[in-house]
mmCIF file with all atom_site columns, C-alpha atoms in Angstrom:
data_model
loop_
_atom_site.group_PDB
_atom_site.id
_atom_site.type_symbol
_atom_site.label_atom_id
_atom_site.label_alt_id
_atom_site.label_comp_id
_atom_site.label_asym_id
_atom_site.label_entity_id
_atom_site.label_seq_id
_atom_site.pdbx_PDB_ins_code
_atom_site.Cartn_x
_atom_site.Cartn_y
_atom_site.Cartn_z
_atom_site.occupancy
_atom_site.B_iso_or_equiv
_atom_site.pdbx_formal_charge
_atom_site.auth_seq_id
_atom_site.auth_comp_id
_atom_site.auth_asym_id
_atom_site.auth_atom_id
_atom_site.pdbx_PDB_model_num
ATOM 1   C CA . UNK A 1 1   ? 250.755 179.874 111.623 1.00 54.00 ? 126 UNK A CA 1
ATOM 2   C CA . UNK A 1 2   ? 248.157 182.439 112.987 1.00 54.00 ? 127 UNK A CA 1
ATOM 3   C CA . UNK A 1 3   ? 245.367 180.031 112.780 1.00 55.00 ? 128 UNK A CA 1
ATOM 4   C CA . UNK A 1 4   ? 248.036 177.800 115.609 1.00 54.00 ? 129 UNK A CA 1
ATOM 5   C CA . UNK A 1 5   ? 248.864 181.129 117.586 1.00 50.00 ? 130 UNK A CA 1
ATOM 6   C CA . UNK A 1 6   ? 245.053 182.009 117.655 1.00 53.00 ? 131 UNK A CA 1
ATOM 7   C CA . UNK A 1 7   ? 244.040 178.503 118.797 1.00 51.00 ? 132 UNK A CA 1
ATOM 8   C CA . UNK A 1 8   ? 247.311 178.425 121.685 1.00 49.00 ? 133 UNK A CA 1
ATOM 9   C CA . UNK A 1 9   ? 245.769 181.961 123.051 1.00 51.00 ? 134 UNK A CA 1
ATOM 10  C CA . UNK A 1 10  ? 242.495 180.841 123.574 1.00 52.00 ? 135 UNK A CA 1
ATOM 11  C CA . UNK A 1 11  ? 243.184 177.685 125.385 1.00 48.00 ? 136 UNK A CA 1
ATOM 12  C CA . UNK A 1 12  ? 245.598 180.158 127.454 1.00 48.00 ? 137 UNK A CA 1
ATOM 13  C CA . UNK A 1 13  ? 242.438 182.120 127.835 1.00 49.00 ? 138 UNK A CA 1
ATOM 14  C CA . UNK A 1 14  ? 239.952 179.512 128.656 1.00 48.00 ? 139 UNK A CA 1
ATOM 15  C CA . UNK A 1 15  ? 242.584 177.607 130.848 1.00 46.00 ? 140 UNK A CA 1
ATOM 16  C CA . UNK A 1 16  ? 243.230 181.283 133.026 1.00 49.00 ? 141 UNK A CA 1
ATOM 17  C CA . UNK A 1 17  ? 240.784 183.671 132.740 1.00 49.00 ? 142 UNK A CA 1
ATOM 18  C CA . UNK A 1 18  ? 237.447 182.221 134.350 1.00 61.00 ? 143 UNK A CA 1
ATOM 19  C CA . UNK A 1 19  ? 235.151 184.304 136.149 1.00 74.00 ? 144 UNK A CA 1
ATOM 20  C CA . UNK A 1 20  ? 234.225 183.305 139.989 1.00 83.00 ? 145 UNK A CA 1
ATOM 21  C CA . UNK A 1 21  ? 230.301 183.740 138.494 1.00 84.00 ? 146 UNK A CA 1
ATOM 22  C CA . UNK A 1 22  ? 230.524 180.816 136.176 1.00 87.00 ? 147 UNK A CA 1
ATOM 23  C CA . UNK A 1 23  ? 231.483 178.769 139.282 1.00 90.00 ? 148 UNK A CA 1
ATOM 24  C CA . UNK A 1 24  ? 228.431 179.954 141.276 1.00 94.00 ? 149 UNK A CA 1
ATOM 25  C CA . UNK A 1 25  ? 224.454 178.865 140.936 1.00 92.00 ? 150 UNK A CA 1
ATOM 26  C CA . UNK A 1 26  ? 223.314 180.628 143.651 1.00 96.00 ? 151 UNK A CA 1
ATOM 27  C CA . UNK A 1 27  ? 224.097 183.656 146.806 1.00 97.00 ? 152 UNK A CA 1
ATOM 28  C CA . UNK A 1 28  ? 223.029 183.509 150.212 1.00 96.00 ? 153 UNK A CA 1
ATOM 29  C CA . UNK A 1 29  ? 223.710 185.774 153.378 1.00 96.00 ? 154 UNK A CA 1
ATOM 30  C CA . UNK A 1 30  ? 222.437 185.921 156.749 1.00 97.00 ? 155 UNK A CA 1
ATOM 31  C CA . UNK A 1 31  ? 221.261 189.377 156.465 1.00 95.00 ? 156 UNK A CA 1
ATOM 32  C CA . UNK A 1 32  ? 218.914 191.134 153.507 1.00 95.00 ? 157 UNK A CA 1
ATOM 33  C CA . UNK A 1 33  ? 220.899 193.230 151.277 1.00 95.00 ? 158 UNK A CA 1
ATOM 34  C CA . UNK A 1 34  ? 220.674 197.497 152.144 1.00 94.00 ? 159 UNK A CA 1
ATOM 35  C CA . UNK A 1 35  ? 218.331 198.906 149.684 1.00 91.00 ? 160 UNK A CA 1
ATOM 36  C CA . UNK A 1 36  ? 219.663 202.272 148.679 1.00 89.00 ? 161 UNK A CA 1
ATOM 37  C CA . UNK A 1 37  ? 217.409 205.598 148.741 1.00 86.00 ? 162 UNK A CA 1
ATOM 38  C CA . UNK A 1 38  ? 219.321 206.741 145.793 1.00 86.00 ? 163 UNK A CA 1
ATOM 39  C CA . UNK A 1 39  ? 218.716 205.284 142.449 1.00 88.00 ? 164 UNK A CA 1
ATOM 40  C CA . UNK A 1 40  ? 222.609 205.043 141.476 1.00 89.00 ? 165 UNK A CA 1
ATOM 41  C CA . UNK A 1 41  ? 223.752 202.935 144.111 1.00 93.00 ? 166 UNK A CA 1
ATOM 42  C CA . UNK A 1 42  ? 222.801 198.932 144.249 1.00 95.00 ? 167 UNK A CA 1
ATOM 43  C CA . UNK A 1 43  ? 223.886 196.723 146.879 1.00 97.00 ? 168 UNK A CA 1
ATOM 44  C CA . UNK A 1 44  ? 223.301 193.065 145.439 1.00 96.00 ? 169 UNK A CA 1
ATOM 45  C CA . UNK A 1 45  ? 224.668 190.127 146.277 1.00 95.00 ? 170 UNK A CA 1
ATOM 46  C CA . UNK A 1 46  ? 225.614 189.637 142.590 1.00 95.00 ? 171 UNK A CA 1
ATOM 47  C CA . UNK A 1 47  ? 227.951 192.355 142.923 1.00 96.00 ? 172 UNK A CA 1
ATOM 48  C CA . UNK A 1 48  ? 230.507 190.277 144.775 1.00 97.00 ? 173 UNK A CA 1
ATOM 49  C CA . UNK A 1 49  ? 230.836 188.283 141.594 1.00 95.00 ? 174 UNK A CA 1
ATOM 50  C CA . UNK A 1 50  ? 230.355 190.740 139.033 1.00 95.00 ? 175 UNK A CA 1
ATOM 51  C CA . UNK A 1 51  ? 234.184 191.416 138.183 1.00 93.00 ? 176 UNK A CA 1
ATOM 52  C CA . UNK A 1 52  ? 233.936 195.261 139.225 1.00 95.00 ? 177 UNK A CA 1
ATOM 53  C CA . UNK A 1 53  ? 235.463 196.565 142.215 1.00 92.00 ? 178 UNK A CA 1
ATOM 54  C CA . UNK A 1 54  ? 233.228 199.875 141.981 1.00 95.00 ? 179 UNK A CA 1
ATOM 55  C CA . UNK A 1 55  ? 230.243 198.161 142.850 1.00 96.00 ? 180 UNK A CA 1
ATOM 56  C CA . UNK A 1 56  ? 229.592 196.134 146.603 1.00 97.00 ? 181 UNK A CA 1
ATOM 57  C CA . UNK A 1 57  ? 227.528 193.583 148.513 1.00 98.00 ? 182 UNK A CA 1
ATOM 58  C CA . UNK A 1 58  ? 225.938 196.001 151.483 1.00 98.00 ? 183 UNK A CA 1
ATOM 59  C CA . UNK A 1 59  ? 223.952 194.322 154.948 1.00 97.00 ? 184 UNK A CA 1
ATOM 60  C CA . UNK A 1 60  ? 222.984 197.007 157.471 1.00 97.00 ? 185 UNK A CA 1
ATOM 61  C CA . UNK A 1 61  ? 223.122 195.545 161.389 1.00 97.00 ? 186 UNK A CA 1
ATOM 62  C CA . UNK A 1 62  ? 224.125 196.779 164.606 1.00 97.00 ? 187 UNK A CA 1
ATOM 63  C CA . UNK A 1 63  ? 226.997 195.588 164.799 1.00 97.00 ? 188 UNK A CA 1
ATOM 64  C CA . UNK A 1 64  ? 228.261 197.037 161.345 1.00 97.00 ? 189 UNK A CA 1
ATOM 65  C CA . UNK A 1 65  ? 227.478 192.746 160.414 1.00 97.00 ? 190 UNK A CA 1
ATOM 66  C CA . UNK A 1 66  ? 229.974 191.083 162.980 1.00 98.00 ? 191 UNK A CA 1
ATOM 67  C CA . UNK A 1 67  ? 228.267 187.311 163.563 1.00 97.00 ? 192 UNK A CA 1
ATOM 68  C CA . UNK A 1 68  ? 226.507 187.784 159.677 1.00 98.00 ? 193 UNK A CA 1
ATOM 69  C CA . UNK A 1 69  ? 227.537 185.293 157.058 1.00 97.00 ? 194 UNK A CA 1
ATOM 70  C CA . UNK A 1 70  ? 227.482 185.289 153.242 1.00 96.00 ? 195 UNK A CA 1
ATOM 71  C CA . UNK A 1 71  ? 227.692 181.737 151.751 1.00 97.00 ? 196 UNK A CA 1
ATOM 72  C CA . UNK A 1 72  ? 228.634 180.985 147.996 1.00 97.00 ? 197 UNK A CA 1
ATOM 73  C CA . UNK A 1 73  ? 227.241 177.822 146.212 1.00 97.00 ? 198 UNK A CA 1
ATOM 74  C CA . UNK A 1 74  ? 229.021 175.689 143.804 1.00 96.00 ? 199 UNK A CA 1
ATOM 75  C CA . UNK A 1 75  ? 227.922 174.344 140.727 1.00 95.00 ? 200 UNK A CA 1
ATOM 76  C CA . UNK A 1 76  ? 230.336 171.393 141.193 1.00 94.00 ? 201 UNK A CA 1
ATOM 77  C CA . UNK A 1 77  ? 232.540 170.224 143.471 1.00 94.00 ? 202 UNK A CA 1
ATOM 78  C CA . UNK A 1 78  ? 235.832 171.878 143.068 1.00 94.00 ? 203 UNK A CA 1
ATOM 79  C CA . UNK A 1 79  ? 239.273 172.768 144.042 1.00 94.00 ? 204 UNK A CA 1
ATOM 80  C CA . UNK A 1 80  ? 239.816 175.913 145.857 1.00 95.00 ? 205 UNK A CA 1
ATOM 81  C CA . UNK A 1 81  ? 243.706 177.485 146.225 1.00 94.00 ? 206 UNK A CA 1
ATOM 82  C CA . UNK A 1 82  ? 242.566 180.876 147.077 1.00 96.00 ? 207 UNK A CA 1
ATOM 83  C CA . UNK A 1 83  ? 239.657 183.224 147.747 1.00 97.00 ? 208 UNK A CA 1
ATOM 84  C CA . UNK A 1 84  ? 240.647 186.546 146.753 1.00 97.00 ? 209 UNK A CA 1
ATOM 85  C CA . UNK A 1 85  ? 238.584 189.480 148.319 1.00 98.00 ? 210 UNK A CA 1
ATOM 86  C CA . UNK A 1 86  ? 238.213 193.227 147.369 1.00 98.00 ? 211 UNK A CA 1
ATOM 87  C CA . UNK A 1 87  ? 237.116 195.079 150.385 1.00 98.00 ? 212 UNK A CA 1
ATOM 88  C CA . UNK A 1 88  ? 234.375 197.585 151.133 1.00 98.00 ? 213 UNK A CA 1
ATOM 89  C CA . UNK A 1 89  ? 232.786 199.694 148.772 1.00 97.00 ? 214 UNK A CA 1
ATOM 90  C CA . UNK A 1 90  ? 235.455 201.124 146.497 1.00 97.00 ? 215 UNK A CA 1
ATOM 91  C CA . UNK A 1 91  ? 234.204 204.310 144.610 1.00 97.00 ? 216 UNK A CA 1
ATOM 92  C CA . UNK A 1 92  ? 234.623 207.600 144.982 1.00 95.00 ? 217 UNK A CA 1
ATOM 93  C CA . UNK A 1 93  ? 231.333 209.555 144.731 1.00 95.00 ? 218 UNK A CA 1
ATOM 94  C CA . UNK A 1 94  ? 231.069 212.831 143.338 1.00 93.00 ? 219 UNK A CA 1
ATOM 95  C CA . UNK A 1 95  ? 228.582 213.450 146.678 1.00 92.00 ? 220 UNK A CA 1
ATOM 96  C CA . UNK A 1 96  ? 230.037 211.848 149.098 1.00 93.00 ? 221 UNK A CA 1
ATOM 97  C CA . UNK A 1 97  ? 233.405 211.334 148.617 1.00 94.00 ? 222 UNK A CA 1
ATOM 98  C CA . UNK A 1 98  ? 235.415 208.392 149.107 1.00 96.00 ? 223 UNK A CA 1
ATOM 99  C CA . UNK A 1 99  ? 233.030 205.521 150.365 1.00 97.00 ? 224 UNK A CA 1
ATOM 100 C CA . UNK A 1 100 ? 235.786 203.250 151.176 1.00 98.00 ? 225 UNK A CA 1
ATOM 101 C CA . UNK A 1 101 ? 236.164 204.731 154.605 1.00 97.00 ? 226 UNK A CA 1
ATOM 102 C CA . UNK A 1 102 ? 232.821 205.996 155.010 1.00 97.00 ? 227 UNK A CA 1
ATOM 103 C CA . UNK A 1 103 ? 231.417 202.001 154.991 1.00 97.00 ? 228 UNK A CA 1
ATOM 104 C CA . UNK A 1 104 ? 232.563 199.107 156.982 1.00 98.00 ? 229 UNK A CA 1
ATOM 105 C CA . UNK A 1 105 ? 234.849 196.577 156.388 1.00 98.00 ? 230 UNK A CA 1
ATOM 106 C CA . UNK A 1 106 ? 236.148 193.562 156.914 1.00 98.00 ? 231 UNK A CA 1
ATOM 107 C CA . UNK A 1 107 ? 238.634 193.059 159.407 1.00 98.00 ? 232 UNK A CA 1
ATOM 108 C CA . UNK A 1 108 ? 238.426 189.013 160.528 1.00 98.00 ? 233 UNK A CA 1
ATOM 109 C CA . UNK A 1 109 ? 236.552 186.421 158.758 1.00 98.00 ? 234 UNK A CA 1
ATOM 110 C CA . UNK A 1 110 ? 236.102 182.746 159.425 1.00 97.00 ? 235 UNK A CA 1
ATOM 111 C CA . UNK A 1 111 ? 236.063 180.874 155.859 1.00 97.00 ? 236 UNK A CA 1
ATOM 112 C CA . UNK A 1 112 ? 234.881 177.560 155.346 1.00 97.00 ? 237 UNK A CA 1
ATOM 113 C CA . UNK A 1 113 ? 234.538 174.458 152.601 1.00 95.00 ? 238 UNK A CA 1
ATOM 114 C CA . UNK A 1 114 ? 231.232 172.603 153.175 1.00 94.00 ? 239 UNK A CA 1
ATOM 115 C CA . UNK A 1 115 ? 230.860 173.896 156.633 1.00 81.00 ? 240 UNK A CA 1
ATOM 116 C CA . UNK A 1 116 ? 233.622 170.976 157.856 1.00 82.00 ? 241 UNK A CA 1
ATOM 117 C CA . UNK A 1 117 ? 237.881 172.393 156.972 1.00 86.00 ? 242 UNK A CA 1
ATOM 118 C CA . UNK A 1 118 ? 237.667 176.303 158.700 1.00 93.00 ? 243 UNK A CA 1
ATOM 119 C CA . UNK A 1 119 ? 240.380 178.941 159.225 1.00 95.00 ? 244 UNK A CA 1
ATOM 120 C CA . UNK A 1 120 ? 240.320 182.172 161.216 1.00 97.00 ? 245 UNK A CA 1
ATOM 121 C CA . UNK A 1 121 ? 241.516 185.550 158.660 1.00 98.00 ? 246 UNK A CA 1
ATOM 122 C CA . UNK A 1 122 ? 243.058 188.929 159.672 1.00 98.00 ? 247 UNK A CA 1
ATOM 123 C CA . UNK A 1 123 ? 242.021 191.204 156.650 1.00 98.00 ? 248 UNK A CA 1
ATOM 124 C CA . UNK A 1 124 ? 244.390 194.222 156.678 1.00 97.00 ? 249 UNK A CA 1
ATOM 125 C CA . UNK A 1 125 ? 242.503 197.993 155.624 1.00 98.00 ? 250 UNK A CA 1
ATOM 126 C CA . UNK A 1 126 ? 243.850 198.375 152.170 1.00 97.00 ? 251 UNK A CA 1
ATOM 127 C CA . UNK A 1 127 ? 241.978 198.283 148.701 1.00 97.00 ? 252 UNK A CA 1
ATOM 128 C CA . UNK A 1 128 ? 244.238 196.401 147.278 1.00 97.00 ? 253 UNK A CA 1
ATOM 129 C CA . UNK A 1 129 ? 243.664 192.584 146.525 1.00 97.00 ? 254 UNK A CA 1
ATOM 130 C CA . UNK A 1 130 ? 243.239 190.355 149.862 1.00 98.00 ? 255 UNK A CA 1
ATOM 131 C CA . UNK A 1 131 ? 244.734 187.002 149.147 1.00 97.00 ? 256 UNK A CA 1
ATOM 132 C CA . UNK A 1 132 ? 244.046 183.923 151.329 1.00 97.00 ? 257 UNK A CA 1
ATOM 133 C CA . UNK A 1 133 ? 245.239 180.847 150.613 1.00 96.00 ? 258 UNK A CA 1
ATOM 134 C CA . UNK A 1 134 ? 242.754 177.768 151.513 1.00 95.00 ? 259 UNK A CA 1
ATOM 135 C CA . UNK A 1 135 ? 243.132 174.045 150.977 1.00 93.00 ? 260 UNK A CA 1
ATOM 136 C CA . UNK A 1 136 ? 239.684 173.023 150.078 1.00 94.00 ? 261 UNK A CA 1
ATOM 137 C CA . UNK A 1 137 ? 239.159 169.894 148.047 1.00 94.00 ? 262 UNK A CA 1
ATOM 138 C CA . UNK A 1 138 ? 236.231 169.191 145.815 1.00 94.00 ? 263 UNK A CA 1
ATOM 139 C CA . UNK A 1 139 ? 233.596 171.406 147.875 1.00 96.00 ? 264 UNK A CA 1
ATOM 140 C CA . UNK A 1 140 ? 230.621 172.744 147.204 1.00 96.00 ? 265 UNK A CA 1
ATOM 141 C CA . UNK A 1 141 ? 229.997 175.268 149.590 1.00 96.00 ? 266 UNK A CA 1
ATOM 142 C CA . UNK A 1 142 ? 232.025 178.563 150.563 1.00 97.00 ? 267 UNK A CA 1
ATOM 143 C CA . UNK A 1 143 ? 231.100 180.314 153.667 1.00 97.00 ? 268 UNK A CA 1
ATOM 144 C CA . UNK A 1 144 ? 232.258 183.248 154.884 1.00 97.00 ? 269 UNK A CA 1
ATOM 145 C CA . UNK A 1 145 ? 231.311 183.889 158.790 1.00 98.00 ? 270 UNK A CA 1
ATOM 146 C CA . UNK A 1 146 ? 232.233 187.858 159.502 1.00 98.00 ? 271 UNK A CA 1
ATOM 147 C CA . UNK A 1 147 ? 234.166 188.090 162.886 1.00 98.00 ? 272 UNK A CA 1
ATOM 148 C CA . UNK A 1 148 ? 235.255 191.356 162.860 1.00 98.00 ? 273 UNK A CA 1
ATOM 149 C CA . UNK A 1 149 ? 235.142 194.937 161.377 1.00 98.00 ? 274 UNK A CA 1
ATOM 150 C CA . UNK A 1 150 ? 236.841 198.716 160.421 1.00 98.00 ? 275 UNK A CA 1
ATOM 151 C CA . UNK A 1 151 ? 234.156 200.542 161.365 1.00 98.00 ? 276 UNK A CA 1
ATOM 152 C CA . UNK A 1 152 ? 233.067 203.063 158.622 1.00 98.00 ? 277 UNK A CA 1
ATOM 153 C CA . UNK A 1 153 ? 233.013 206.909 159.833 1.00 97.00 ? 278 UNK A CA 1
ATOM 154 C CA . UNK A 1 154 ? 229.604 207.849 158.254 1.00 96.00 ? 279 UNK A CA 1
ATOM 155 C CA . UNK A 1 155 ? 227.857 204.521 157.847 1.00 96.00 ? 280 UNK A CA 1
ATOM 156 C CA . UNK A 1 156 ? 229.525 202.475 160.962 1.00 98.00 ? 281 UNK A CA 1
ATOM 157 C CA . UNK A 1 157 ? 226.242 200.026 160.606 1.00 98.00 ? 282 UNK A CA 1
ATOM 158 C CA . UNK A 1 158 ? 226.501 199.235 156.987 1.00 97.00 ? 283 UNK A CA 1
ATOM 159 C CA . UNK A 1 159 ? 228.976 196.563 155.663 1.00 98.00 ? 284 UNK A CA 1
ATOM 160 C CA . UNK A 1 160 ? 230.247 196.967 152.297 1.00 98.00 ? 285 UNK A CA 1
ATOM 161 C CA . UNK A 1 161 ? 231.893 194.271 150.237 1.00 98.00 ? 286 UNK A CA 1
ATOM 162 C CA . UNK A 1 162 ? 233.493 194.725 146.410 1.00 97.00 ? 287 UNK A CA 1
ATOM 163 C CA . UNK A 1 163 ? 234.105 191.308 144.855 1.00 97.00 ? 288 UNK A CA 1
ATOM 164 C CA . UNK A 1 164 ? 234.728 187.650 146.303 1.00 97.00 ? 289 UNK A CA 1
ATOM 165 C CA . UNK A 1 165 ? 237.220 185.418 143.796 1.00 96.00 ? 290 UNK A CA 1
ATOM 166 C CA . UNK A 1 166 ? 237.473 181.907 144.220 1.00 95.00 ? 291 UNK A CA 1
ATOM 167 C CA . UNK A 1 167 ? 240.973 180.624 142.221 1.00 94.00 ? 292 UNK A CA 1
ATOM 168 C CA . UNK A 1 168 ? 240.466 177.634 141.259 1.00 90.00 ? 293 UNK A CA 1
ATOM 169 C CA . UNK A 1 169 ? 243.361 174.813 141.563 1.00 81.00 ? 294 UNK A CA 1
ATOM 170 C CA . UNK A 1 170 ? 244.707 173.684 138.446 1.00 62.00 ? 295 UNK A CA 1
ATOM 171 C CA . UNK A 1 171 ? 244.937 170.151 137.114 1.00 54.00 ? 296 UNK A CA 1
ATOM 172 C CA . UNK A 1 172 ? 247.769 168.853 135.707 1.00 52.00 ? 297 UNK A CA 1
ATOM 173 C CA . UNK A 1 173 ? 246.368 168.546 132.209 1.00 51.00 ? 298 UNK A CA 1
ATOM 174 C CA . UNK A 1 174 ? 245.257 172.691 132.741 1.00 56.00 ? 299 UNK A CA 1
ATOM 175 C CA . UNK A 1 175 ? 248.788 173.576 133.435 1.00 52.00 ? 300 UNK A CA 1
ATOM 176 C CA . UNK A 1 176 ? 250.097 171.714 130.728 1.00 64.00 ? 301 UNK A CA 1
ATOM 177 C CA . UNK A 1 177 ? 247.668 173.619 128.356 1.00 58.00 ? 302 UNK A CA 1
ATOM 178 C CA . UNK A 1 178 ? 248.786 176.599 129.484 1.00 60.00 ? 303 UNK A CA 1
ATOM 179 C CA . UNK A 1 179 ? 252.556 175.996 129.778 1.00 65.00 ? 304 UNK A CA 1
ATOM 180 C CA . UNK A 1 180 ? 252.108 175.174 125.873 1.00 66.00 ? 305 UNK A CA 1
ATOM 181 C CA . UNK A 1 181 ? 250.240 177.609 125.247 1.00 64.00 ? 306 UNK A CA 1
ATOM 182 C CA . UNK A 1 182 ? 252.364 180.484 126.663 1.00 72.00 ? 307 UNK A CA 1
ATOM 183 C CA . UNK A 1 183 ? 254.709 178.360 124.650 1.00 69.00 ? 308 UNK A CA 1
ATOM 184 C CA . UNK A 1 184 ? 253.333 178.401 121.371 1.00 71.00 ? 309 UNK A CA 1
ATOM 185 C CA . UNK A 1 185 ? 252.746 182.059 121.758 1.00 70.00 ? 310 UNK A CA 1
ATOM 186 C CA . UNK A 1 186 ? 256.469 182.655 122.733 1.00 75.00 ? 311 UNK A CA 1
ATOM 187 C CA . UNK A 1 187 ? 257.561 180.719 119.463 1.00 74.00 ? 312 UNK A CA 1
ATOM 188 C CA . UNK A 1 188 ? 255.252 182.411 117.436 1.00 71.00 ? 313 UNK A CA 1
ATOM 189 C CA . UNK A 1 189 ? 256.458 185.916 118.428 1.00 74.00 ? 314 UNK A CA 1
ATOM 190 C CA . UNK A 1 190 ? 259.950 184.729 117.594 1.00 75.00 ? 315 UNK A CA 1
ATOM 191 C CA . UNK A 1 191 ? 258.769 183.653 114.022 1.00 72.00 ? 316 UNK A CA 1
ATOM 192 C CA . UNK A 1 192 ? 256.783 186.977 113.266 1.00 71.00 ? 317 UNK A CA 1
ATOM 193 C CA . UNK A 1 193 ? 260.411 189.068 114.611 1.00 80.00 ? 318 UNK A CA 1
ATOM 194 C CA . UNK A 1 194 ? 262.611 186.842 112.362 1.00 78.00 ? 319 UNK A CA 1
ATOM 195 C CA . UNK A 1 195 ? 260.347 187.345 110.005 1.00 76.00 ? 320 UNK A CA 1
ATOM 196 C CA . UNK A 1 196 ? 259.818 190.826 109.541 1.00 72.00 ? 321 UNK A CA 1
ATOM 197 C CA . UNK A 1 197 ? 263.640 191.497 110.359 1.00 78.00 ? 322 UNK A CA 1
ATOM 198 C CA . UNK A 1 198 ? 264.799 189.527 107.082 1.00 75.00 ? 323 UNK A CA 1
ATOM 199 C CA . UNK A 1 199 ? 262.307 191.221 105.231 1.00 72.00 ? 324 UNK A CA 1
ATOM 200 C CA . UNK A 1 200 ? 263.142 194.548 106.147 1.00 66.00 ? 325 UNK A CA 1
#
């Protein structure tokens, strides 16, 4: 029986919990990545995919990156639902305080699936989760076209992204994997309970 309960989490696992980096071969932006004079800060573009919301993608322009782009390539064609986006640069630094606020952000973005189905974005100023919800069918190319910004207080030139995640639509088969899976969990926790109750 734990054998089956093991097995049912893992294809709940495998069917829910991939990272946006498996999806992705390969980064590009319009603009070179700020290289930091400190040694504790890094600004690469793998950062948007790296799962950690301390850590950002940073491009230094004039106009705090308004008209700059940042472009994610696909390893396959694929479904996208949703592209889920954790603004700015969300840690608070011992030296500098809050860098959140002291960074740009987004505030408008243009997203698009293989440069053809676009829509227009308001971002509101929170650090909370930013879900949009896109209709893109089997693409293999996410840009993101930067229309407008919150203009940071210290840094008002520097952009500062935390993580891009694409959500992938499910299949049928995927949600019928994970419907029995949650299943076969749900069952199992009723066995162990019964269990243990008539033993005790």
């Amino acid at each position: 029986m734990k054998k089956i309960i093991f097995f049912l989490i893992a294809i709940l696992a495998i069917t829910g919990c991939s990272r946006t980096s498996s999806y992705i071969y390969e980064i590009k932006s319009s603009s070179p990545t700020v290289k930091s004079t400190s040694p504790r800060f890094s600004f690469d573009k793998s950062h948007l995919v790296d799962g950690d919301t301390k850590t950002s993608w940073q491009i230094r322009t004039a106009k705090g990156g308004v008209g700059e782009w940042l472009e994610l390539k696909l390893k396959e064609p694929m479904d996208i639902s949703e592209i889920v986006i954790s603004n700015g640069f969300q840690l608070k630094d011992p030296e500098f305080g809050d860098l959140y606020f002291l960074n740009s952000r987004l505030r408008k973005v243009s997203i698009c699936g293989d440069d053809t189905k676009c829509a227009d974005f308001n971002i509101i100023d929170t650090k909370e989760n930013i879900h949009l919800a896109v209709n893109f069918k089997k693409v293999m190319d996410i840009k993101i076209v930067i229309k407008d910004i919150y203009t940071g207080s210290r840094w008002p030139q520097d952009l500062a992204v935390g993580e891009i995640k694409l959500v992938k639509e499910k299949s049928v088969v995927e949600i019928l994997l994970s419907v029995l899976a949650i299943a076969g969990v749900l069952a199992g926790l009723v066995f162990f309970i019964k269990s243990y109750m008539k033993k005790s």
